[in-house]
Short mmCIF file of C-alpha atoms in Angstrom, two decimals:
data_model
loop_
_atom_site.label_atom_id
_atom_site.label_comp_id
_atom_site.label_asym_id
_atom_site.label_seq_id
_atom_site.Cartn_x
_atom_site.Cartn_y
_atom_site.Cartn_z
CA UNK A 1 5.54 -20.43 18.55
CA UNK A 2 7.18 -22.48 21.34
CA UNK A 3 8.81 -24.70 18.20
CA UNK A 4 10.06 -21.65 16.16
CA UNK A 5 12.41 -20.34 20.24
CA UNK A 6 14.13 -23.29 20.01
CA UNK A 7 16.28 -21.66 17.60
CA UNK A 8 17.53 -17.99 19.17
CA UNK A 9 20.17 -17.41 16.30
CA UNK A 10 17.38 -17.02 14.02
CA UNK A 11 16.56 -13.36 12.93
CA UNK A 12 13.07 -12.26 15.01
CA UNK A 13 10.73 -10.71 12.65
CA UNK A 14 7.53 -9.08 13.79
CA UNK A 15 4.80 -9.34 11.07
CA UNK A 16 2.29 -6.78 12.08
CA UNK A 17 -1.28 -6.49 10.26
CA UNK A 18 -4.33 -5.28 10.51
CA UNK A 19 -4.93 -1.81 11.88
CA UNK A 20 -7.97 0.98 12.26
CA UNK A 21 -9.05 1.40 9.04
CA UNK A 22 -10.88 0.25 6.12
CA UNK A 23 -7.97 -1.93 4.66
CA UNK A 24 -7.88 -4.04 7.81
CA UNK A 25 -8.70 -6.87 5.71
CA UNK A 26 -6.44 -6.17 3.02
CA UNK A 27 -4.17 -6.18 5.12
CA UNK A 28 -4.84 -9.32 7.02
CA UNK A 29 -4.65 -10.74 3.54
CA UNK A 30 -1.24 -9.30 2.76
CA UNK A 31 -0.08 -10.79 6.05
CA UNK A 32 -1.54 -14.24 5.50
CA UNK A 33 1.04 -15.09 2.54
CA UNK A 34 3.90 -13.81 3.98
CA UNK A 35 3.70 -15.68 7.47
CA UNK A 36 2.40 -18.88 4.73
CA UNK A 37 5.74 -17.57 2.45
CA UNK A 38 8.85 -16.91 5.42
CA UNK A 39 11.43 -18.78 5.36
CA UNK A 40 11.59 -20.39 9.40
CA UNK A 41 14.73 -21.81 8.78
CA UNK A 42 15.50 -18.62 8.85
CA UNK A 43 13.27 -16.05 10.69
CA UNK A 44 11.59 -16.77 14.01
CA UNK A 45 7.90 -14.84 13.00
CA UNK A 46 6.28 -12.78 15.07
CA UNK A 47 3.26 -12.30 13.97
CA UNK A 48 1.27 -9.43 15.52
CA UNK A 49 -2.12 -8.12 14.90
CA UNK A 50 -3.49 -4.90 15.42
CA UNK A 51 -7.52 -4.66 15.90
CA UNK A 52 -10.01 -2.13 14.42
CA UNK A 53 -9.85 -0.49 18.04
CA UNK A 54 -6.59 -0.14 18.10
CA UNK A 55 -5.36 -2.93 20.07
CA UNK A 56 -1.92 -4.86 19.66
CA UNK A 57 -2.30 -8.57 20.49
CA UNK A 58 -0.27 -11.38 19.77
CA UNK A 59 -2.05 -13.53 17.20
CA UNK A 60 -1.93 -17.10 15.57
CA UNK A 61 0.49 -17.18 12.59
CA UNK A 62 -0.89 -20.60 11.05
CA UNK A 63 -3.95 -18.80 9.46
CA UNK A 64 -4.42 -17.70 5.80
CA UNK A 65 -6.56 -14.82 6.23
CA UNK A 66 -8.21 -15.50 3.07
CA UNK A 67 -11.93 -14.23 1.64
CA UNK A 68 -13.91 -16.92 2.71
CA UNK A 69 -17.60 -17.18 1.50
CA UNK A 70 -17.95 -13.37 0.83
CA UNK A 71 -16.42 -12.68 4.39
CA UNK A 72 -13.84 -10.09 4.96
CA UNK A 73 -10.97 -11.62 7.80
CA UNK A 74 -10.34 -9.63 10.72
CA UNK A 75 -8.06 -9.57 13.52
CA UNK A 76 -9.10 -12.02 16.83
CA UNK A 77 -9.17 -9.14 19.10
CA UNK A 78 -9.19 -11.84 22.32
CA UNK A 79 -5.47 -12.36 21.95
CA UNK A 80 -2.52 -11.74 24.41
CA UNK A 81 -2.50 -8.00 24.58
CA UNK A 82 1.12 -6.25 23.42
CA UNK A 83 2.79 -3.01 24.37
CA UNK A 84 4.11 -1.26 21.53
CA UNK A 85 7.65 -2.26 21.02
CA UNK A 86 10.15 -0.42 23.14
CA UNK A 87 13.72 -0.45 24.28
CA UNK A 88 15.50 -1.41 20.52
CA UNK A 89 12.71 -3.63 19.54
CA UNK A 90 11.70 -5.23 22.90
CA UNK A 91 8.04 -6.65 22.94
CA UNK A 92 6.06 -7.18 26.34
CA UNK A 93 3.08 -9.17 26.57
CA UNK A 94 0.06 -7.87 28.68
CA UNK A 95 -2.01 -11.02 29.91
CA UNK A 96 -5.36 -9.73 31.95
CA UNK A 97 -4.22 -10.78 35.83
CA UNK A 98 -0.80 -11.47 35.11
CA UNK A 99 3.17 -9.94 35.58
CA UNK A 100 3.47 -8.64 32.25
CA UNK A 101 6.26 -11.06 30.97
CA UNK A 102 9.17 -10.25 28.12
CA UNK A 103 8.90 -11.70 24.37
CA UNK A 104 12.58 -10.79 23.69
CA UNK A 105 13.92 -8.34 21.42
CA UNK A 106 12.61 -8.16 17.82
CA UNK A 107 15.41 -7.91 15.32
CA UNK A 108 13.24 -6.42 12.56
CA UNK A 109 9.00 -5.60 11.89
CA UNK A 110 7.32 -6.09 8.45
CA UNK A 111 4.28 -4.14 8.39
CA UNK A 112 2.04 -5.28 6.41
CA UNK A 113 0.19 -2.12 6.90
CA UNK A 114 -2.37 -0.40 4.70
CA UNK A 115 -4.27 3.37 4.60
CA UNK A 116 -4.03 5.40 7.37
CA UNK A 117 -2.51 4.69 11.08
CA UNK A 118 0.47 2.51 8.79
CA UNK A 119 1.15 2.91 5.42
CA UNK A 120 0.88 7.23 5.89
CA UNK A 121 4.36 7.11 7.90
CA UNK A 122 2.66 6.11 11.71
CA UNK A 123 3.71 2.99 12.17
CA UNK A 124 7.08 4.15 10.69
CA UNK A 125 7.63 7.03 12.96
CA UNK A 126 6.51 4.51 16.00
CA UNK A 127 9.16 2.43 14.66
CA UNK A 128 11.65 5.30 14.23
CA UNK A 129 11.13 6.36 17.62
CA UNK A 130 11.83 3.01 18.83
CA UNK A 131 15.13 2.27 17.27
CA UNK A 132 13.83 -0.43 15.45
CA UNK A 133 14.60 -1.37 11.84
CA UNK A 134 11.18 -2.29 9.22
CA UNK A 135 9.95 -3.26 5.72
CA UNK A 136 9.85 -0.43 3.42
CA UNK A 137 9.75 3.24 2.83
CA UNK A 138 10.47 5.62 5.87
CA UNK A 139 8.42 8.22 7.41
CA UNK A 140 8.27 11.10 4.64
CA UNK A 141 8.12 8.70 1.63
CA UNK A 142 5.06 6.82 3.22
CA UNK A 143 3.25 9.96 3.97
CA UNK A 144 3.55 11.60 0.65
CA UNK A 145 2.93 8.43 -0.82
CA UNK A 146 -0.44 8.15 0.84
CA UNK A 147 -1.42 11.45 0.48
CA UNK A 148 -2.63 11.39 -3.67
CA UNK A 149 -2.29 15.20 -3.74
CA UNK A 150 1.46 16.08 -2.47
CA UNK A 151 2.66 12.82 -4.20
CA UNK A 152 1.31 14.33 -7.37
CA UNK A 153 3.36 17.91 -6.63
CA UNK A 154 6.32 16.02 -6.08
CA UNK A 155 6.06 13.56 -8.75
CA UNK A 156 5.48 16.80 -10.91
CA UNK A 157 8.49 18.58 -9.27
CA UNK A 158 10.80 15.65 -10.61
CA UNK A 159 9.47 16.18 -14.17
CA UNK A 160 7.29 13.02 -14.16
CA UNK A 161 4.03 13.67 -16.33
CA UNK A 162 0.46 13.36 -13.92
CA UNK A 163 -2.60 14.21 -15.31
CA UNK A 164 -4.93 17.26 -14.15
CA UNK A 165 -6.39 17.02 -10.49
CA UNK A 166 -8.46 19.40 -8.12
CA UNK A 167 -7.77 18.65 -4.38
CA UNK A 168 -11.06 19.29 -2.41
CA UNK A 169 -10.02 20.30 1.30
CA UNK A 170 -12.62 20.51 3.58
CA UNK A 171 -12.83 23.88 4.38
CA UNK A 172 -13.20 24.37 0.88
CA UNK A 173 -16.05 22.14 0.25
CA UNK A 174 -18.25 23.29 3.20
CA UNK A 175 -17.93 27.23 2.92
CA UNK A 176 -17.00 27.09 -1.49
CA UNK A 177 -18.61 24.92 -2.61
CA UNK A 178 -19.41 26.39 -6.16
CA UNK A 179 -15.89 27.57 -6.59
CA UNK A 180 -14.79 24.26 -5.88
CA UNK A 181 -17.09 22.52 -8.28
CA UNK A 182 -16.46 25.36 -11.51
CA UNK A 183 -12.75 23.91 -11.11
CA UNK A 184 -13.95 20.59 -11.42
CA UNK A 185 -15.66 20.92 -14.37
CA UNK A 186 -12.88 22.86 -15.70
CA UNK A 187 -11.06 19.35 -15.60
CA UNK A 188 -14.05 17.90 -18.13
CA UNK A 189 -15.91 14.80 -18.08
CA UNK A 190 -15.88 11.75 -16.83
CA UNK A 191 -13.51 12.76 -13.94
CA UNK A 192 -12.51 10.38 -10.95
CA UNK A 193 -13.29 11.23 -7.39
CA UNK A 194 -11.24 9.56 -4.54
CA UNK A 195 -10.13 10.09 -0.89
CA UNK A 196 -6.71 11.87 -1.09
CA UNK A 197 -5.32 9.30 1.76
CA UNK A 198 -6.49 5.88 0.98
CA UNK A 199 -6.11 2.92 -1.03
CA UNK A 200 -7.23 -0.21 -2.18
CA UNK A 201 -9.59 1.22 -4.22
CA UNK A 202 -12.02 2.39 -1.41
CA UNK A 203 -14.20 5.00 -1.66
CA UNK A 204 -13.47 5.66 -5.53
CA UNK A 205 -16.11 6.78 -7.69
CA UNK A 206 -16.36 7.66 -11.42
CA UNK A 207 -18.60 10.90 -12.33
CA UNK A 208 -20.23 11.57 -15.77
CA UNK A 209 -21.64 15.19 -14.73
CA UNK A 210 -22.17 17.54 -12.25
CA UNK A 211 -25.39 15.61 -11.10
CA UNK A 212 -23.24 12.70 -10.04
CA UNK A 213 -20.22 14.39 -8.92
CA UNK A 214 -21.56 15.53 -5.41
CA UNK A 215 -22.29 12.39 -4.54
CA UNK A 216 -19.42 10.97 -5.28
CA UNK A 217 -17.36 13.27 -3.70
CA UNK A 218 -19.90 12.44 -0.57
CA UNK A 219 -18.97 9.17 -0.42
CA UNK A 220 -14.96 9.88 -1.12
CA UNK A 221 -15.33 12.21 2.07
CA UNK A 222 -16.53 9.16 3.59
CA UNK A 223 -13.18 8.05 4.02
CA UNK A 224 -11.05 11.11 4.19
CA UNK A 225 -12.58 14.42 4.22
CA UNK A 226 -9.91 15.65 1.71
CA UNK A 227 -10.59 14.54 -1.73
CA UNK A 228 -9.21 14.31 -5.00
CA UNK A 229 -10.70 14.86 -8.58
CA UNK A 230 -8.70 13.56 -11.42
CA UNK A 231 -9.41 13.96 -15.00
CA UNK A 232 -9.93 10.68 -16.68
CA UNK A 233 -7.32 9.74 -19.12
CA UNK A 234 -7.46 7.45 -22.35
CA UNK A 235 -5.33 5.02 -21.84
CA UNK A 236 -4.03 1.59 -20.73
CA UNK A 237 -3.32 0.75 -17.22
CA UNK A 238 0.56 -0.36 -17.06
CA UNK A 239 1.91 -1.01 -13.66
CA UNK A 240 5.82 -1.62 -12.77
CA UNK A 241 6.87 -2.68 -9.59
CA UNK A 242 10.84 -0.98 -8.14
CA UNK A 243 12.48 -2.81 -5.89
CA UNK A 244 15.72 -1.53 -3.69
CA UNK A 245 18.84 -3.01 -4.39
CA UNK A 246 20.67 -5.22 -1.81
CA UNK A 247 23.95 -3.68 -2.35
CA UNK A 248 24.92 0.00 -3.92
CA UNK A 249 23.40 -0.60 -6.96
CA UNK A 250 20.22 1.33 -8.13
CA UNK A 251 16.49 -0.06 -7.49
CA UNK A 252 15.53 -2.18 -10.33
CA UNK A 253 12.19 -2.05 -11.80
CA UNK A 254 10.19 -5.22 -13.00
CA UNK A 255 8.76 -6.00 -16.41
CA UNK A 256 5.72 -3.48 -16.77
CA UNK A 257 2.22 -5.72 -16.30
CA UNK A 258 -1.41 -4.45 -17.95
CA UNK A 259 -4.34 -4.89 -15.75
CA UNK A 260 -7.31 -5.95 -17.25
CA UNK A 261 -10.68 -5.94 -15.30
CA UNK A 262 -13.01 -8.41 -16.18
CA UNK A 263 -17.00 -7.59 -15.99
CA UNK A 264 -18.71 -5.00 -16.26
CA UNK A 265 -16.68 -2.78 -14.30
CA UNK A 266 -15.78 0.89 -15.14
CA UNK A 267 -12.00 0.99 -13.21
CA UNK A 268 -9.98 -1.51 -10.91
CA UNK A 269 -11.96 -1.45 -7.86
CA UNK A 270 -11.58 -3.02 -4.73
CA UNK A 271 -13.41 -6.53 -5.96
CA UNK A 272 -11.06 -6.22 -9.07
CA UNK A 273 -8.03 -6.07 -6.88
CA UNK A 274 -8.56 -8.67 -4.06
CA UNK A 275 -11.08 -11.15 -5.72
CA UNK A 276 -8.90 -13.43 -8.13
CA UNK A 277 -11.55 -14.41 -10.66
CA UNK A 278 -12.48 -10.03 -11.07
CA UNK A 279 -8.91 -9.21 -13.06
CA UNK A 280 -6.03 -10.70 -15.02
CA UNK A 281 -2.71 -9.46 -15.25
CA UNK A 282 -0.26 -9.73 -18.54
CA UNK A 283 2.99 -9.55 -17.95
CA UNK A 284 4.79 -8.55 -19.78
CA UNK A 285 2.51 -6.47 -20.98
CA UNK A 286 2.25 -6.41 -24.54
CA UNK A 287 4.18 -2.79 -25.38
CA UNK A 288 6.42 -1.54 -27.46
CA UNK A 289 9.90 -2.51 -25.69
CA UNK A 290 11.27 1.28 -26.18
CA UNK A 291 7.78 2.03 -24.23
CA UNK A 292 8.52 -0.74 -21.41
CA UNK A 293 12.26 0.63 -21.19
CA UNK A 294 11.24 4.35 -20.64
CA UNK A 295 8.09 3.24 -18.42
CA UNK A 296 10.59 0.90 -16.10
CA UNK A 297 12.74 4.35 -16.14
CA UNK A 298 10.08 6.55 -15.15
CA UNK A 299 8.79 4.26 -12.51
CA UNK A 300 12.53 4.15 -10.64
CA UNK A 301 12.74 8.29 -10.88
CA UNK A 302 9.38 8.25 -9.29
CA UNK A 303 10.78 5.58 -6.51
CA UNK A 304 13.41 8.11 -5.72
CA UNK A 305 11.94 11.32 -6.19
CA UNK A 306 9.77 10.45 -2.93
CA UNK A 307 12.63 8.73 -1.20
CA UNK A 308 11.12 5.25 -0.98
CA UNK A 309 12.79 2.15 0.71
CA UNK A 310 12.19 -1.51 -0.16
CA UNK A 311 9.38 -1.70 -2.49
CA UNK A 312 6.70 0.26 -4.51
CA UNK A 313 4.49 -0.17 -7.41
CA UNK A 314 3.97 2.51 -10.03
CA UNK A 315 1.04 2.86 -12.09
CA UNK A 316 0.54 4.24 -15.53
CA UNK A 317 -1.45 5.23 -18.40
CA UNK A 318 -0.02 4.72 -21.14
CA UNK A 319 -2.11 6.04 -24.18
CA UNK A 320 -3.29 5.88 -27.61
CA UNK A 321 -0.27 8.11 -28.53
CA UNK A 322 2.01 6.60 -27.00
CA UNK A 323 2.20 8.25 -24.10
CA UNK A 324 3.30 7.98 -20.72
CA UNK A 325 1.57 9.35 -17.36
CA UNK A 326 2.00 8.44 -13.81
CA UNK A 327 -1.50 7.83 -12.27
CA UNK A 328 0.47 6.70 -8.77
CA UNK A 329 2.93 5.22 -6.30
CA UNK A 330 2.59 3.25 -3.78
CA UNK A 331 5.09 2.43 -0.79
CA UNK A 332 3.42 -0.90 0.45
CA UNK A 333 1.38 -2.45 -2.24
CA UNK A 334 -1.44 -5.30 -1.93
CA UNK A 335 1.16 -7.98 -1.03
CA UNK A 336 -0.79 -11.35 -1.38
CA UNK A 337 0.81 -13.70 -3.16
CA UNK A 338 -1.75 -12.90 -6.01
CA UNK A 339 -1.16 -9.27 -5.95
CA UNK A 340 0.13 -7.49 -8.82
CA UNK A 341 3.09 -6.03 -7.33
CA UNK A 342 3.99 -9.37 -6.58
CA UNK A 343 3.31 -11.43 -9.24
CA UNK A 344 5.33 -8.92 -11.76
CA UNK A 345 8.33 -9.83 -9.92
CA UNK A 346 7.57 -13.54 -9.90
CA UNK A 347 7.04 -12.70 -13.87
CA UNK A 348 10.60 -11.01 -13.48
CA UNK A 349 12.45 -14.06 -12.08
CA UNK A 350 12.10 -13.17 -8.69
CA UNK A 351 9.25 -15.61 -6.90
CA UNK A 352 7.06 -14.54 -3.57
CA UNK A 353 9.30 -16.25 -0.95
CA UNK A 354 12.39 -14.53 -2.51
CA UNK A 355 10.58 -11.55 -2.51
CA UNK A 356 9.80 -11.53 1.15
CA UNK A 357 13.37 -12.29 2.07
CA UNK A 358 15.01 -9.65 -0.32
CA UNK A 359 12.64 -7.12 1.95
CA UNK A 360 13.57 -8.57 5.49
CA UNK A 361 17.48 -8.50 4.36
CA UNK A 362 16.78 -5.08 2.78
CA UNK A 363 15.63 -3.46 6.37
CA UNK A 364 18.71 -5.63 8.44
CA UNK A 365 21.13 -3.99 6.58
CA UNK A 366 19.10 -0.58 7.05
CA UNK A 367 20.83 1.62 9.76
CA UNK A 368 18.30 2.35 12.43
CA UNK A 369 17.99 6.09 12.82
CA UNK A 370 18.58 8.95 10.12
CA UNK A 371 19.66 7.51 6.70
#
């Protein structure tokens, strides 16, 4: 830290990770490559962790927050304790029997948020509030991008094909539950049952009948007590990543990727996504190239029809037939340097470090404020 002052002209970025939910570690992991990946010549990093209580501490920025032996990485909750960032971007550190002392002014923050309390538009709105410019997609585009059901109503609304869905509400499923459950079934079977506001895969579950579909929406509820049930579709799983353009031009989508899980496993689940020997990606996938064309399309509209800023990654099904149907978006994907978003733009000409800095220049040049 005391090497990287020596050079004030340097842009300050705060890299922020970690968080109260159940992607804290995905998002430690996320954080890892980018602090390993920024350029210093450049940026003077910040790097900032937030703890599963809540806590905002200043943290060591040499570690790779990696999986090691099984182990999930948290945040060192016994750091130098942070106030939130105030006054334009200032950053105060909180040291237990000490003047709280200045960190300077932070020029821009890359959260490298995930789930609730960051990617849902929180951190975003803190952010807002603050007058400070970030990574990514504002406050409405991250909240109905975490939030499976209105991103489907919206995606819908801009004439983008999603496949059937039930949204279970809470109220609903304590004091209806057999109204609830006849529109389920109404979808057919197999159907997927997840938490409306999460990611990463957790709490996912696939149900073959009415025997298993309580319990699956029991353990969805887990995690958010809003739920959604999604008819399962035949199909391939195609993913594109959009990226926003530097200049006037309009976001550019990468070459479309197919995820293949390896194992026995029924859909890309958490251990698919985060442990590298669980999935492979092709890219490009192996399509039809009027298919990529219109998918690479389709996965800019959706990019815009929520209003999203920097980055996303859309995911498809394409089918049998030929067809194409947006299963999601998502405003900050899984951002290791092995994540798919990631490694379709590396298979697009655009490699990990370039990535990073195409973001941080993305959110300088952002007006603070309305946009």
């Amino acid at each position: 830290m005391n090497e990287d002052r020596e050079s004030p002209s340097r842009v300050r970025v705060a890299v922020v990770f970690g968080g109260r939910n159940s992607e804290h570690a995905v998002s430690l992991m996320g954080a890892g490559s980018v602090l390993e990946a920024v350029d210093r010549s450049k940026y003077e990093v910040i790097p900032i962790g937030i703890a599963q209580d809540g806590r905002w501490v200043l943290a060591s920025g040499d570690q790779s927050y990696a999986i090691e032996s099984g182990r999930l990485p948290v945040v060192d909750d016994s750091g130098v304790a942070l106030a939130l960032p105030g006054d334009s971007g200032a950053l105060v550190a909180l040291e237990a029997g000490d003047i709280p002392r200045a960190l300077g002014r932070v020029d821009v923050v890359f959260p490298m948020l995930h789930g609730p309390f960051g990617e849902d538009g929180t951190i975003q709105g803190l952010l807002e509030m603050a007058g400070v410019r970030y990574v990514g997609s504002g406050v409405l585009a991250s909240a109905v991008g975490m939030d499976k059901a209105y991103m489907k109503l919206v995606l819908r609304a801009a004439g983008l094909p999603v496949g059937p869905f039930v949204v279970v509400r809470d109220r609903d499923w304590r004091l209806d539950r057999d109204r609830v459950l006849k529109e389920i079934e109404e979808l057919g079977w197999p159907v997927f049952v997840k938490p409306s506001r999460a990611g990463s895969s957790q709490g996912i579950s696939k149900a073959h009948d009415p025997e298993s579909l309580e319990a699956a929406i029991e353990v969805a509820r887990e995690h958010d007590p809003k739920v959604l049930v999604e008819a399962a579709i035949v199909g391939r799983e195609i993913e594109c990543a959009v990226l926003e353009s530097l200049g006037d031009a309009a976001p550019e989508a990468s070459v479309p990727g197919e995820v293949l899980v390896r194992g026995e496993r029924e859909f890309f689940d958490f251990e698919a996504k985060y442990y590298p020997d669980q999935m492979a990606l092709h890219a490009p996938a192996d399509i039809p190239a009027e298919a990529a064309e219109t998918l690479r399309s389709m996965a800019v509209r959706a990019f815009e029809a929520l209003g999203c800023e920097g980055l996303s990654r859309v995911d498809f099904f394409y089918t049998p037939s030929g067809e194409l149907i947006v299963n999601e978006i998502n405003t900050m994907p899984g951002f290791t340097s092995l994540s798919v978003a990631p490694q379709l733009w590396a298979a697009t000409g655009l490699p990990y470090a370039g990535l990073v800095d195409h973001l941080i220049q993305l959110a300088l040049r952002r007006r603070a404020g309305l946009r």
